[in-house]
Coordinates of C-alpha atoms and ligand atoms in Angstrom, one line a residue:
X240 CA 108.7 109.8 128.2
X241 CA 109.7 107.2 130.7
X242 CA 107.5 104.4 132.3
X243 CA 104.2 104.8 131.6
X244 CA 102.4 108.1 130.1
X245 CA 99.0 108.7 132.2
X246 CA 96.3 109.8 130.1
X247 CA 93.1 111.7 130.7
X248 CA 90.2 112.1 127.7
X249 CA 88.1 114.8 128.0
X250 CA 84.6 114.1 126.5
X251 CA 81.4 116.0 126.3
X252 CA 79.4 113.3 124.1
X253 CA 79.5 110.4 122.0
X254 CA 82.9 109.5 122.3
X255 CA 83.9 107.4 119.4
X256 CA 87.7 109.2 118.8
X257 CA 88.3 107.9 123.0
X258 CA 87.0 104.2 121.8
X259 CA 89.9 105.2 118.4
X260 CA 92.6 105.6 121.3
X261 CA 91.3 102.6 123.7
X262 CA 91.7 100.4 121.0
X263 CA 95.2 101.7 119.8
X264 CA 96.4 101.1 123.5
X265 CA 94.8 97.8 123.8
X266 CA 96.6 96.5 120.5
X267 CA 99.3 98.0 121.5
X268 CA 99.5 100.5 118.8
X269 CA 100.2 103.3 121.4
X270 CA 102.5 101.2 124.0
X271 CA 103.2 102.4 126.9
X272 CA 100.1 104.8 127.9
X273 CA 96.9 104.1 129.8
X274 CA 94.0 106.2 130.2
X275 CA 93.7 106.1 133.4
X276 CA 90.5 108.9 133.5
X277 CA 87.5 109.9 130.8
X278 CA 86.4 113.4 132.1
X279 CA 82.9 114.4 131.0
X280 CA 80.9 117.9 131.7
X281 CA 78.2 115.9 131.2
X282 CA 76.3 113.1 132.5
X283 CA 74.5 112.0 129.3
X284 CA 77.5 111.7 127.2
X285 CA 78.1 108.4 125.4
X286 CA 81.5 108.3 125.6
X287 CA 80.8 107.2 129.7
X288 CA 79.3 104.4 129.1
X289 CA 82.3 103.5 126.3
X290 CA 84.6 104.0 128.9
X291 CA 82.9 101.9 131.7
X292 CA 82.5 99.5 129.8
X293 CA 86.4 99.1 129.3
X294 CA 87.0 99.5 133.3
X295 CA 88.1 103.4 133.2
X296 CA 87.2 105.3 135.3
X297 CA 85.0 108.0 135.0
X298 CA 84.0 111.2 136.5
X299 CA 81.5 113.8 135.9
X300 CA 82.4 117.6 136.3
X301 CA 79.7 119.9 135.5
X302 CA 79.7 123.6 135.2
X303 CA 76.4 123.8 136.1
X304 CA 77.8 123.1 140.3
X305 CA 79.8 126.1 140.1
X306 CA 79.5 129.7 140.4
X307 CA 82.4 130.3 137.8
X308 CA 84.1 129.3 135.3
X309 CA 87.4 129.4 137.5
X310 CA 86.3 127.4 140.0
X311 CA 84.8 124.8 137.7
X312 CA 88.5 124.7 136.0
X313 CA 90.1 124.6 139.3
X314 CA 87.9 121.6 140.3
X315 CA 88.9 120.5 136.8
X316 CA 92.8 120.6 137.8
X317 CA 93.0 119.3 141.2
X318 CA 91.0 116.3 139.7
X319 CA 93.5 115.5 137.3
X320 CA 96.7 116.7 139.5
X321 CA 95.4 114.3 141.8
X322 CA 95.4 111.3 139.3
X323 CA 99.1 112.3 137.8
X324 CA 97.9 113.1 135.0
X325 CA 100.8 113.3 131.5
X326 CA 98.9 114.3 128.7
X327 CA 95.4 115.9 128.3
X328 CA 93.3 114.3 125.4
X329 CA 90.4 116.4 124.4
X330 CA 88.1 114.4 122.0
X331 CA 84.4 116.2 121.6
X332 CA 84.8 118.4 124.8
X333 CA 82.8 121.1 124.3
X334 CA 84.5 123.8 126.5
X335 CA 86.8 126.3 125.9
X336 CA 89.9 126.3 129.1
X337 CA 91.2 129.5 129.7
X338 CA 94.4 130.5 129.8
X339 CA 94.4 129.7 133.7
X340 CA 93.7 126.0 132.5
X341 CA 96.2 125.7 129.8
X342 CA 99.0 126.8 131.9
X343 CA 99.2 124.8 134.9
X344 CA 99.7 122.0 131.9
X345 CA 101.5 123.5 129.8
X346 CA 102.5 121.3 125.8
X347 CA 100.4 118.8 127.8
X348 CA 96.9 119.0 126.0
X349 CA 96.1 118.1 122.8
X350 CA 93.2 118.9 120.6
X351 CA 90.9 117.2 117.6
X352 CA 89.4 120.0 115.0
X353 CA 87.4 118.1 112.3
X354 CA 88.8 121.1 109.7
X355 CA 92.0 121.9 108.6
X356 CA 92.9 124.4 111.1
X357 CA 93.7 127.9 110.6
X358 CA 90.5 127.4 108.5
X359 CA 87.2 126.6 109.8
X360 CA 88.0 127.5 113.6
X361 CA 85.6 126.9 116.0
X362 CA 81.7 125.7 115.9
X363 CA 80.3 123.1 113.1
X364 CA 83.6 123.1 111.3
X365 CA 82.3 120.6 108.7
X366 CA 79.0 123.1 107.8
X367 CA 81.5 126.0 107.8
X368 CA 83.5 123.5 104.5
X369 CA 80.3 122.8 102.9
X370 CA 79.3 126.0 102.9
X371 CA 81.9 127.2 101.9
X372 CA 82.3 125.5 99.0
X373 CA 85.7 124.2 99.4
X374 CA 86.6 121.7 97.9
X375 CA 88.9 120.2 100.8
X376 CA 88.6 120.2 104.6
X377 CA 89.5 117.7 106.8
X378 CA 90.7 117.3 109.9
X379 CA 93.7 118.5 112.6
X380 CA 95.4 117.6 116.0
X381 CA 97.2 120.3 117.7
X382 CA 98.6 121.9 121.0
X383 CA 95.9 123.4 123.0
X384 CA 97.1 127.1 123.9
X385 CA 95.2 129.6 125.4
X386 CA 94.4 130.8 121.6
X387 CA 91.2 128.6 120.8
X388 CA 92.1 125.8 118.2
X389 CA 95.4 128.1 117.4
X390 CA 97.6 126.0 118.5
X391 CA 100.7 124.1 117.4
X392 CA 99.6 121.9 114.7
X393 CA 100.9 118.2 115.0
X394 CA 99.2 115.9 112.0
X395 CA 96.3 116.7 109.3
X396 CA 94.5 114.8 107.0
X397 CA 93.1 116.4 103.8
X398 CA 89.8 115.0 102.9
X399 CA 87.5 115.8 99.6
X400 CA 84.3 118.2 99.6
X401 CA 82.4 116.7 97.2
X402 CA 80.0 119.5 95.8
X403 CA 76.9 116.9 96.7
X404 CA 78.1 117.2 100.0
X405 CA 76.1 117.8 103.2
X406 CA 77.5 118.4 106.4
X407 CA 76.2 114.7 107.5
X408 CA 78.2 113.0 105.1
X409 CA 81.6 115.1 104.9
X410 CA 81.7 114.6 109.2
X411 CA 81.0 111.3 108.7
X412 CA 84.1 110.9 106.0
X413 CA 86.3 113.4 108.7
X414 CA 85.1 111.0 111.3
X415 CA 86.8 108.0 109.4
X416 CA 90.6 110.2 110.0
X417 CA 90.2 111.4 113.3
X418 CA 90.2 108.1 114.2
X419 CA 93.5 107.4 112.4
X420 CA 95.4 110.7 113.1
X421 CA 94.3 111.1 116.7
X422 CA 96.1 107.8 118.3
X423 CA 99.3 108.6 115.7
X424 CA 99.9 112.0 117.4
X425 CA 99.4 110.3 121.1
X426 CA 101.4 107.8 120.2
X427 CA 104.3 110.0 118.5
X428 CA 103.9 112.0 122.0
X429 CA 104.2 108.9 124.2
X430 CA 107.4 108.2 122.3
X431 CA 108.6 112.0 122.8
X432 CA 109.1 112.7 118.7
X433 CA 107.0 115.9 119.4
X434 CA 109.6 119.0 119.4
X435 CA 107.4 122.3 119.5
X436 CA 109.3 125.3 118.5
X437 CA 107.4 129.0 118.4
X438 CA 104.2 127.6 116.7
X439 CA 105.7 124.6 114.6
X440 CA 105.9 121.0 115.5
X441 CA 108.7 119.2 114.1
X442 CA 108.4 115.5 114.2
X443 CA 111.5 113.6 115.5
X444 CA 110.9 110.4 113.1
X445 CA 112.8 109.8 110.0
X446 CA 109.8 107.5 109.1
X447 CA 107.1 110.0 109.4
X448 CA 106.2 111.6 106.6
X449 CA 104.6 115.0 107.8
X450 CA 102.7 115.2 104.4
X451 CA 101.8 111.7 103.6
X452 CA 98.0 111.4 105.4
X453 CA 96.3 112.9 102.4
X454 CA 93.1 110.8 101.7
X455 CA 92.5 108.6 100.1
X456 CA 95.6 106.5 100.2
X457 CA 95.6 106.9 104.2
Ligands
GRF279 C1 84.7 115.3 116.5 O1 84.3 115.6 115.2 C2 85.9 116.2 116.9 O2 86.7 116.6 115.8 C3 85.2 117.4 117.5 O3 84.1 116.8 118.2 C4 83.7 115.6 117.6 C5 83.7 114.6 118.7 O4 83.2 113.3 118.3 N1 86.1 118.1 118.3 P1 83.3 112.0 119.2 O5 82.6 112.4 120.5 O6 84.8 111.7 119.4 O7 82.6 111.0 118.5

């Protein structure tokens, strides 16, 4: 990507994996990006105040002002068309975008899944692992498609169930990588290493590792 990539976070809540990517831009971790936008569908979420406090600025779309769920994405479009948006960050958004969504930006969104995606798909991921009694989960960032968390997968880190576990503690230890994985894929975006082909991501980066963010040595 050339010149700067323009980033909008989509949020529903607390926010801490868009303060993980404001910090990796200000320290220059991710160079070259700015979020220039933190999206909420909701007024309460955390995450707005983390943003304002940063000087981003933020706007509040919520469904609840609209009859459907195409116009609320249509609102949801023009808002970020309008701000020239790059690259889509969803972090806690707590909406499913319809195909409709997806393809007017299309390889453009990315996705955080605190499981290790094909398993543990959709709602409370981390009580899903516990429950299961797995005895790894972890976490994913992947393409968003019009396939809910289906998408191309970018970067996982594998993270121990312990069989004392409760969902509390493991999403508190999945917390911990999200935080690390989530500005490494933005970043290998910004610097264009992503290549998707069919459902695979290769990554263009002699130095990457693909299977090296196994905990705990992260
Ligand atoms: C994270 O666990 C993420 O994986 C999931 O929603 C949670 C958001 O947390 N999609 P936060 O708002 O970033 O703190």
């Amino acid at each position: 990507m050339s010149g700067l990539c323009r980033i909008a976070v989509l949020i529903s809540g607390r926010g801490t994996n868009l303060e993980s990517i404001i910090r990796s831009i200000e320290t220059d971790y991710i160079k070259k990006a700015q979020i220039v936008v933190v999206v909420s569908d909701n007024r309460d979420a955390q995450g707005l105040l983390r943003a304002e406090k940063q000087g981003i600025e933020t706007i509040v779309i919520e469904t609840k002002d609209f009859s459907t769920k195409q116009s609320y994405e249509e609102k949801l479009i023009e808002t970020l068309q309008k701000l020239n948006i790059d690259l889509i960050v969803l972090a806690g958004f707590m909406r499913v975008l319809s195909s409709y969504f997806v393809k007017h930006f299309k390889w453009r969104i990315m996705n955080i899944h605190p499981a290790l995606l094909p398993a543990f798909a959709g709602l409370q991921a981390q009580r899903q692992a516990v429950d299961s009694g797995v005895r790894f989960s972890g976490c994913t960032v992947h393409f968003v498609t019009e396939k809910v968390d289906k998408g191309p997968i970018i970067i996982q880190a594998v993270v121990p169930v312990y069989v004392e576990e409760t969902e509390d503690t493991l999403s508190q230890r999945i917390l911990q990588y999200e935080h690390k994985i989530y500005p490494k894929a933005i970043k290998m975006y910004v610097e264009g290493k992503l290549e998707i082909t069919g459902n695979k991501v290769k990554i263009k980066d002699e130095r990457f590792d693909q299977n090296v963010l196994i905990s705990p040595s992260l």
